[in-house]
mmCIF file of C-alpha atoms and ligand atoms in Angstrom:
data_model
loop_
_atom_site.group_PDB
_atom_site.id
_atom_site.type_symbol
_atom_site.label_atom_id
_atom_site.label_comp_id
_atom_site.label_asym_id
_atom_site.label_seq_id
_atom_site.Cartn_x
_atom_site.Cartn_y
_atom_site.Cartn_z
ATOM 1 C CA MET A 1 18.938 22.273 -7.765
ATOM 2 C CA ALA A 2 15.323 21.816 -6.556
ATOM 3 C CA ALA A 3 13.381 18.834 -6.677
ATOM 4 C CA ILE A 4 10.391 18.568 -7.933
ATOM 5 C CA VAL A 5 7.405 17.782 -5.296
ATOM 6 C CA ILE A 6 5.379 15.048 -6.543
ATOM 7 C CA ASP A 7 1.690 15.609 -5.590
ATOM 8 C CA GLY A 8 0.635 12.233 -4.009
ATOM 9 C CA LYS A 9 -2.909 14.056 -3.718
ATOM 10 C CA ALA A 10 -3.328 15.001 -7.015
ATOM 11 C CA GLU A 11 -2.154 11.573 -8.131
ATOM 12 C CA ALA A 12 -4.390 9.914 -5.858
ATOM 13 C CA ALA A 13 -7.173 11.977 -7.122
ATOM 14 C CA ALA A 14 -6.475 10.632 -10.796
ATOM 15 C CA LEU A 15 -6.520 7.131 -9.805
ATOM 16 C CA ARG A 16 -9.365 7.304 -7.681
ATOM 17 C CA ALA A 17 -11.382 8.908 -10.651
ATOM 18 C CA GLU A 18 -10.126 5.874 -13.240
ATOM 19 C CA VAL A 19 -11.305 3.472 -10.715
ATOM 20 C CA ALA A 20 -14.756 5.374 -10.175
ATOM 21 C CA VAL A 21 -15.211 5.003 -14.238
ATOM 22 C CA ASP A 22 -14.122 1.634 -14.135
ATOM 23 C CA VAL A 23 -16.697 0.760 -11.260
ATOM 24 C CA ALA A 24 -19.586 2.324 -12.944
ATOM 25 C CA ALA A 25 -18.798 -0.115 -16.205
ATOM 26 C CA PHE A 26 -18.458 -3.199 -13.885
ATOM 27 C CA ARG A 27 -21.810 -1.915 -12.470
ATOM 28 C CA GLU A 28 -23.258 -1.952 -15.763
ATOM 29 C CA ARG A 29 -21.855 -5.205 -16.633
ATOM 30 C CA HIS A 30 -22.506 -7.126 -13.602
ATOM 31 C CA ARG A 31 -25.337 -5.205 -12.158
ATOM 32 C CA ARG A 32 -23.938 -4.784 -8.582
ATOM 33 C CA VAL A 33 -21.067 -2.733 -7.417
ATOM 34 C CA PRO A 34 -17.692 -4.176 -5.780
ATOM 35 C CA GLY A 35 -18.011 -4.264 -1.960
ATOM 36 C CA LEU A 36 -14.820 -3.485 0.371
ATOM 37 C CA VAL A 37 -15.074 -4.518 4.066
ATOM 38 C CA GLY A 38 -12.498 -2.833 6.809
ATOM 39 C CA ILE A 39 -11.988 -4.679 10.015
ATOM 40 C CA GLN A 40 -10.373 -3.148 13.106
ATOM 41 C CA VAL A 41 -9.540 -4.465 15.950
ATOM 42 C CA GLY A 42 -9.493 -1.861 18.961
ATOM 43 C CA ASP A 43 -9.967 1.542 18.844
ATOM 44 C CA ASP A 44 -6.530 2.887 17.971
ATOM 45 C CA PRO A 45 -7.118 6.847 17.096
ATOM 46 C CA ALA A 46 -4.735 6.018 13.796
ATOM 47 C CA SER A 47 -6.344 2.983 12.730
ATOM 48 C CA GLU A 48 -9.746 4.822 13.174
ATOM 49 C CA LEU A 49 -8.667 7.547 10.923
ATOM 50 C CA TYR A 50 -7.411 5.161 8.356
ATOM 51 C CA GLN A 51 -10.522 2.987 8.280
ATOM 52 C CA ALA A 52 -12.623 6.067 7.912
ATOM 53 C CA GLY A 53 -10.889 7.270 5.277
ATOM 54 C CA LYS A 54 -10.662 3.973 3.346
ATOM 55 C CA ALA A 55 -14.342 3.593 3.753
ATOM 56 C CA ARG A 56 -15.602 7.079 2.783
ATOM 57 C CA ALA A 57 -13.176 6.732 -0.460
ATOM 58 C CA ALA A 58 -14.920 3.236 -1.067
ATOM 59 C CA GLU A 59 -18.230 5.075 -0.940
ATOM 60 C CA GLU A 60 -17.207 8.289 -3.345
ATOM 61 C CA ALA A 61 -15.730 5.666 -6.060
ATOM 62 C CA GLY A 62 -19.266 4.135 -6.047
ATOM 63 C CA MET A 63 -18.665 0.812 -4.105
ATOM 64 C CA ILE A 64 -20.379 -0.745 -0.915
ATOM 65 C CA SER A 65 -18.291 -0.181 2.121
ATOM 66 C CA ARG A 66 -18.697 -1.965 5.170
ATOM 67 C CA ARG A 67 -16.842 -1.076 8.488
ATOM 68 C CA ILE A 68 -16.413 -3.836 11.536
ATOM 69 C CA VAL A 69 -15.161 -2.602 14.887
ATOM 70 C CA LEU A 70 -14.356 -5.527 17.015
ATOM 71 C CA PRO A 71 -13.257 -5.342 20.824
ATOM 72 C CA ILE A 72 -9.657 -5.240 21.747
ATOM 73 C CA GLU A 73 -9.966 -8.647 23.581
ATOM 74 C CA THR A 74 -11.524 -10.331 20.170
ATOM 75 C CA THR A 75 -9.678 -13.947 20.429
ATOM 76 C CA GLN A 76 -8.254 -15.567 17.211
ATOM 77 C CA ALA A 77 -11.126 -17.665 16.720
ATOM 78 C CA GLU A 78 -13.315 -14.812 16.908
ATOM 79 C CA LEU A 79 -11.908 -13.327 14.046
ATOM 80 C CA ASP A 80 -11.426 -16.265 12.245
ATOM 81 C CA ALA A 81 -15.093 -16.410 12.196
ATOM 82 C CA VAL A 82 -15.606 -12.883 11.043
ATOM 83 C CA ILE A 83 -13.315 -13.499 8.406
ATOM 84 C CA ASP A 84 -14.866 -16.961 7.282
ATOM 85 C CA GLU A 85 -18.144 -15.308 7.239
ATOM 86 C CA LEU A 86 -16.879 -12.432 4.481
ATOM 87 C CA ASN A 87 -15.106 -15.089 2.600
ATOM 88 C CA ALA A 88 -18.676 -16.717 2.079
ATOM 89 C CA ASP A 89 -20.537 -13.286 1.300
ATOM 90 C CA ASP A 90 -20.910 -13.231 -2.337
ATOM 91 C CA ALA A 91 -21.607 -9.520 -2.186
ATOM 92 C CA ILE A 92 -18.157 -8.870 -0.415
ATOM 93 C CA ASP A 93 -14.847 -8.755 -3.261
ATOM 94 C CA GLY A 94 -12.271 -7.000 -0.708
ATOM 95 C CA MET A 95 -11.542 -7.226 2.701
ATOM 96 C CA LEU A 96 -8.461 -5.842 5.077
ATOM 97 C CA VAL A 97 -7.875 -6.345 8.790
ATOM 98 C CA GLN A 98 -6.122 -2.939 9.464
ATOM 99 C CA LEU A 99 -2.653 -3.489 11.113
ATOM 100 C CA PRO A 100 -1.198 -3.873 13.849
ATOM 101 C CA VAL A 101 -3.482 -6.166 15.777
ATOM 102 C CA PRO A 102 -3.220 -6.809 19.381
ATOM 103 C CA ASP A 103 -0.436 -9.353 20.470
ATOM 104 C CA GLN A 104 -3.276 -12.331 20.850
ATOM 105 C CA LEU A 105 -3.551 -12.136 17.453
ATOM 106 C CA SER A 106 -1.629 -13.428 14.694
ATOM 107 C CA GLU A 107 -0.876 -11.359 11.187
ATOM 108 C CA VAL A 108 0.135 -14.824 9.676
ATOM 109 C CA LEU A 109 -3.137 -16.620 10.435
ATOM 110 C CA ILE A 110 -5.215 -13.372 9.556
ATOM 111 C CA ALA A 111 -3.566 -13.613 6.153
ATOM 112 C CA ASN A 112 -3.804 -17.325 5.658
ATOM 113 C CA ARG A 113 -7.478 -17.307 6.438
ATOM 114 C CA ILE A 114 -8.571 -14.341 4.101
ATOM 115 C CA ASP A 115 -9.449 -15.659 0.324
ATOM 116 C CA PRO A 116 -6.762 -15.029 -1.447
ATOM 117 C CA LEU A 117 -9.168 -13.767 -4.144
ATOM 118 C CA LYS A 118 -10.514 -11.019 -1.389
ATOM 119 C CA ASP A 119 -7.093 -10.330 -0.193
ATOM 120 C CA VAL A 120 -7.226 -6.428 -1.150
ATOM 121 C CA ASP A 121 -3.942 -5.857 0.947
ATOM 122 C CA GLY A 122 -2.006 -8.462 -1.278
ATOM 123 C CA PHE A 123 -0.517 -10.000 2.173
ATOM 124 C CA ALA A 124 -1.798 -13.446 1.287
ATOM 125 C CA PRO A 125 1.161 -16.172 1.093
ATOM 126 C CA VAL A 126 -0.728 -16.753 -2.674
ATOM 127 C CA ASN A 127 -0.363 -13.441 -3.528
ATOM 128 C CA LEU A 128 2.920 -12.607 -2.237
ATOM 129 C CA GLY A 129 3.830 -15.987 -4.248
ATOM 130 C CA ARG A 130 2.258 -14.576 -7.372
ATOM 131 C CA LEU A 131 4.563 -11.266 -7.024
ATOM 132 C CA VAL A 132 7.684 -13.115 -6.620
ATOM 133 C CA ARG A 133 6.721 -14.884 -9.835
ATOM 134 C CA GLY A 134 5.829 -12.084 -11.706
ATOM 135 C CA GLU A 135 2.088 -13.452 -12.045
ATOM 136 C CA PRO A 136 -1.070 -11.244 -12.025
ATOM 137 C CA GLY A 137 -2.282 -10.906 -8.691
ATOM 138 C CA SER A 138 -3.343 -8.194 -5.771
ATOM 139 C CA VAL A 139 -0.244 -6.341 -5.261
ATOM 140 C CA PRO A 140 0.255 -4.694 -1.430
ATOM 141 C CA CYS A 141 -1.286 -0.991 -1.760
ATOM 142 C CA THR A 142 1.536 1.021 -0.585
ATOM 143 C CA PRO A 143 4.307 -0.070 -2.708
ATOM 144 C CA ALA A 144 1.738 -0.615 -5.823
ATOM 145 C CA GLY A 145 1.184 3.278 -5.225
ATOM 146 C CA VAL A 146 4.685 4.510 -5.539
ATOM 147 C CA MET A 147 5.217 2.430 -8.514
ATOM 148 C CA TRP A 148 2.121 4.796 -9.907
ATOM 149 C CA VAL A 149 4.048 7.892 -8.809
ATOM 150 C CA LEU A 150 7.060 7.074 -10.305
ATOM 151 C CA ASP A 151 5.423 6.157 -13.550
ATOM 152 C CA ARG A 152 3.221 9.315 -13.655
ATOM 153 C CA ALA A 153 6.263 11.415 -12.867
ATOM 154 C CA GLY A 154 8.612 10.059 -15.766
ATOM 155 C CA VAL A 155 11.335 8.663 -13.540
ATOM 156 C CA PRO A 156 13.237 6.100 -15.347
ATOM 157 C CA LEU A 157 13.475 2.486 -13.753
ATOM 158 C CA GLU A 158 14.964 0.276 -16.141
ATOM 159 C CA GLY A 159 18.501 -0.189 -15.315
ATOM 160 C CA ALA A 160 18.388 2.689 -12.219
ATOM 161 C CA THR A 161 19.997 2.040 -9.058
ATOM 162 C CA ALA A 162 16.934 1.546 -6.238
ATOM 163 C CA VAL A 163 17.657 1.459 -2.579
ATOM 164 C CA VAL A 164 14.743 0.492 -0.583
ATOM 165 C CA VAL A 165 15.273 1.580 3.115
ATOM 166 C CA GLY A 166 13.266 -0.958 5.129
ATOM 167 C CA ARG A 167 12.115 -4.863 5.000
ATOM 168 C CA SER A 168 8.491 -4.925 5.884
ATOM 169 C CA LEU A 169 5.964 -7.191 4.270
ATOM 170 C CA ILE A 170 3.703 -4.104 3.966
ATOM 171 C CA VAL A 171 6.499 -1.893 1.875
ATOM 172 C CA GLY A 172 9.886 -3.097 1.692
ATOM 173 C CA LYS A 173 9.900 -6.653 0.522
ATOM 174 C CA PRO A 174 7.068 -5.988 -2.006
ATOM 175 C CA MET A 175 8.524 -2.687 -3.516
ATOM 176 C CA ALA A 176 12.006 -4.412 -3.891
ATOM 177 C CA LEU A 177 9.910 -6.978 -6.250
ATOM 178 C CA LEU A 178 7.905 -4.486 -7.918
ATOM 179 C CA LEU A 179 11.412 -2.525 -8.794
ATOM 180 C CA ILE A 180 13.026 -5.498 -9.658
ATOM 181 C CA ALA A 181 10.151 -6.476 -12.331
ATOM 182 C CA ARG A 182 10.994 -3.400 -13.885
ATOM 183 C CA SER A 183 14.372 -3.886 -14.195
ATOM 184 C CA ALA A 184 16.033 -1.721 -11.526
ATOM 185 C CA THR A 185 18.588 -2.738 -9.897
ATOM 186 C CA VAL A 186 17.568 -2.988 -6.239
ATOM 187 C CA THR A 187 19.436 -3.352 -2.649
ATOM 188 C CA VAL A 188 17.081 -3.511 0.210
ATOM 189 C CA ALA A 189 18.464 -1.925 3.157
ATOM 190 C CA HIS A 190 17.702 -2.205 6.823
ATOM 191 C CA SER A 191 18.606 -1.774 10.545
ATOM 192 C CA ARG A 192 21.679 -3.768 10.234
ATOM 193 C CA THR A 193 22.903 -2.198 7.132
ATOM 194 C CA LYS A 194 26.680 -1.037 7.441
ATOM 195 C CA ASP A 195 27.115 2.743 6.110
ATOM 196 C CA LEU A 196 23.938 3.535 5.097
ATOM 197 C CA PRO A 197 24.324 7.098 4.179
ATOM 198 C CA ALA A 198 27.097 6.203 1.698
ATOM 199 C CA LEU A 199 24.670 3.263 0.187
ATOM 200 C CA CYS A 200 21.476 5.827 -0.194
ATOM 201 C CA ARG A 201 24.152 8.115 -1.991
ATOM 202 C CA THR A 202 24.069 5.380 -4.764
ATOM 203 C CA ALA A 203 20.446 5.394 -5.566
ATOM 204 C CA ASP A 204 18.959 6.955 -8.551
ATOM 205 C CA ILE A 205 15.490 5.787 -6.713
ATOM 206 C CA LEU A 206 15.691 6.014 -2.855
ATOM 207 C CA VAL A 207 12.434 4.672 -1.029
ATOM 208 C CA ALA A 208 12.282 5.036 2.528
ATOM 209 C CA ALA A 209 10.252 3.287 4.734
ATOM 210 C CA VAL A 210 11.772 2.580 8.232
ATOM 211 C CA GLY A 211 9.552 4.551 10.827
ATOM 212 C CA ARG A 212 11.995 6.996 11.884
ATOM 213 C CA PRO A 213 11.481 10.616 11.455
ATOM 214 C CA GLU A 214 13.713 12.417 9.029
ATOM 215 C CA MET A 215 16.310 9.769 9.469
ATOM 216 C CA ILE A 216 17.498 10.461 5.900
ATOM 217 C CA ARG A 217 19.233 13.581 5.694
ATOM 218 C CA GLY A 218 20.138 15.859 2.373
ATOM 219 C CA ASP A 219 23.738 14.568 1.915
ATOM 220 C CA TRP A 220 22.473 11.139 1.746
ATOM 221 C CA ILE A 221 21.018 11.959 -1.612
ATOM 222 C CA LYS A 222 22.236 11.312 -4.937
ATOM 223 C CA PRO A 223 21.776 14.444 -7.012
ATOM 224 C CA GLY A 224 18.823 14.117 -9.088
ATOM 225 C CA ALA A 225 17.552 11.096 -7.210
ATOM 226 C CA ALA A 226 13.825 10.086 -6.944
ATOM 227 C CA VAL A 227 13.149 10.228 -3.421
ATOM 228 C CA VAL A 228 10.023 8.464 -2.120
ATOM 229 C CA ASP A 229 8.873 9.030 1.668
ATOM 230 C CA VAL A 230 6.682 6.386 2.898
ATOM 231 C CA GLY A 231 6.990 7.484 6.460
ATOM 232 C CA ILE A 232 4.373 8.580 8.308
ATOM 233 C CA ASN A 233 5.821 9.403 12.157
ATOM 234 C CA ARG A 234 3.885 11.699 14.633
ATOM 235 C CA THR A 235 6.572 13.558 16.359
ATOM 236 C CA ASP A 236 5.602 16.951 18.834
ATOM 237 C CA ALA A 237 6.462 19.065 15.623
ATOM 238 C CA GLY A 238 3.755 17.464 13.953
ATOM 239 C CA LEU A 239 3.665 14.517 11.023
ATOM 240 C CA ARG A 240 7.329 14.075 9.554
ATOM 241 C CA GLY A 241 8.371 11.405 6.968
ATOM 242 C CA ASP A 242 11.659 9.320 7.342
ATOM 243 C CA VAL A 243 13.461 12.013 5.101
ATOM 244 C CA ALA A 244 14.441 15.317 5.858
ATOM 245 C CA THR A 245 12.487 16.761 2.870
ATOM 246 C CA ALA A 246 13.760 20.468 2.736
ATOM 247 C CA GLU A 247 17.127 19.302 2.998
ATOM 248 C CA ALA A 248 16.823 16.376 0.567
ATOM 249 C CA ALA A 249 14.701 18.501 -1.981
ATOM 250 C CA GLU A 250 17.852 20.623 -2.525
ATOM 251 C CA VAL A 251 19.504 17.721 -4.077
ATOM 252 C CA ALA A 252 16.720 15.325 -5.171
ATOM 253 C CA GLY A 253 15.317 15.348 -8.922
ATOM 254 C CA TRP A 254 12.018 14.445 -7.443
ATOM 255 C CA ILE A 255 10.567 14.231 -3.610
ATOM 256 C CA THR A 256 7.456 13.136 -2.387
ATOM 257 C CA PRO A 257 6.310 15.425 0.379
ATOM 258 C CA VAL A 258 4.622 13.843 3.930
ATOM 259 C CA PRO A 259 1.863 14.286 4.156
ATOM 260 C CA GLY A 260 0.121 14.440 0.833
ATOM 261 C CA GLY A 261 2.662 12.209 -1.195
ATOM 262 C CA VAL A 262 2.636 8.080 -1.020
ATOM 263 C CA GLY A 263 -0.285 8.320 1.897
ATOM 264 C CA PRO A 264 -3.247 9.052 -0.237
ATOM 265 C CA MET A 265 -2.121 6.533 -2.903
ATOM 266 C CA THR A 266 -2.408 4.018 -0.560
ATOM 267 C CA ILE A 267 -5.945 4.194 -0.404
ATOM 268 C CA ALA A 268 -6.399 5.000 -4.027
ATOM 269 C CA TYR A 269 -4.875 1.735 -4.793
ATOM 270 C CA LEU A 270 -7.053 -0.297 -2.196
ATOM 271 C CA LEU A 271 -9.963 0.778 -3.850
ATOM 272 C CA LYS A 272 -7.999 -0.573 -7.185
ATOM 273 C CA ASN A 273 -7.532 -3.689 -5.884
ATOM 274 C CA THR A 274 -11.189 -3.991 -4.634
ATOM 275 C CA LEU A 275 -12.433 -3.246 -8.266
ATOM 276 C CA ASP A 276 -9.727 -5.917 -9.869
ATOM 277 C CA ALA A 277 -10.724 -8.576 -7.085
ATOM 278 C CA ALA A 278 -14.216 -7.818 -8.334
ATOM 279 C CA ARG A 279 -13.380 -8.103 -11.756
ATOM 280 C CA ARG A 280 -11.551 -11.585 -10.952
ATOM 281 C CA ARG A 281 -14.421 -12.530 -8.945
ATOM 282 C CA ALA A 282 -16.740 -11.789 -11.964
ATOM 283 C CA GLY A 283 -14.684 -13.880 -14.177
ATOM 284 C CA ASP A 284 -13.829 -10.417 -16.373
ATOM 285 C CA ASP A 285 -10.369 -10.899 -17.962
ATOM 286 C CA ILE A 286 -7.984 -8.549 -16.371
ATOM 287 C CA THR A 287 -4.679 -7.516 -16.691
ATOM 288 C CA THR A 288 -3.545 -4.995 -14.033
ATOM 289 C CA GLY A 289 -0.359 -3.929 -15.721
ATOM 290 C CA ASP A 290 1.547 -4.110 -11.896
ATOM 291 C CA GLU A 291 3.002 -7.552 -12.515
HETATM 292 N N1 GUN B 301 -1.556 -0.734 8.496
HETATM 293 C C1 GUN B 301 -0.712 0.359 7.731
HETATM 294 N N2 GUN B 301 -0.864 -0.124 6.565
HETATM 295 C C2 GUN B 301 -1.548 -1.088 6.545
HETATM 296 C C3 GUN B 301 -2.256 -1.704 5.185
HETATM 297 O O1 GUN B 301 -1.574 -0.998 4.209
HETATM 298 N N3 GUN B 301 -2.992 -2.287 5.223
HETATM 299 C C4 GUN B 301 -3.624 -2.971 6.647
HETATM 300 N N4 GUN B 301 -4.408 -4.186 6.424
HETATM 301 N N5 GUN B 301 -3.222 -2.175 7.725
HETATM 302 C C5 GUN B 301 -2.361 -1.329 7.468
#
């Protein structure tokens, strides 16, 4: 059996087109467009690439997009001052600080500083709390994008056994919460998990977010499973996911490739979160359907 390969680029294009239509409607209603700011500290080439991609995508969706690049030695107080200014700026609906940040900066303090209404990453304690409680709020972009592709592919979630490999705040933890909210039975695996291959073989839905190139092998996959590869690993052989894709595709029912799978969805979802943030700030009555 050969897996259906999920086309993340096409899925992202569909979501971005939807957002662009809704941005135009927002503009009609409120006589302004949503505004997004990406903040980057230092000049890491990967961060540079992500930020440029996000800014371009926001503009293409009809939003205002700004990039702020701060020197690598920026202090927490200096970054706080930038965040405070954006919190107070009515034209700005969403901001994110590209992670990872240099050691002198704290991801915790950053997440606590950003106005939760403008937290389009969904990393603020209030938004993560809402996710736990099942209340509407900003949901982290990558796991939200994974839910989008699973739904569009018609993968059954209710009662399914899901294994999420990785427990990060950006992907693993919110991914588990989103799957639980859709009545999947979820296990979160990590570096201390015993017999990971055997656990993975129980998964109807397997989400890999560990950052280790091709760690998950073909014989770890349950026949017919949906395999979602969130890994983006730069290796000498090129960009690789966390899954040995060719092997896994022999066994799986669905699989997301790297590149061209989940990656493009993250940016598309950031745009959706920015639009939703603008709607909430403008007092529109919205339910995102994610919660
Ligand atoms: N670095 C890698 N992924 C992300 C993300 O989703 N948001 C932010 N802010 N930084 C990241």
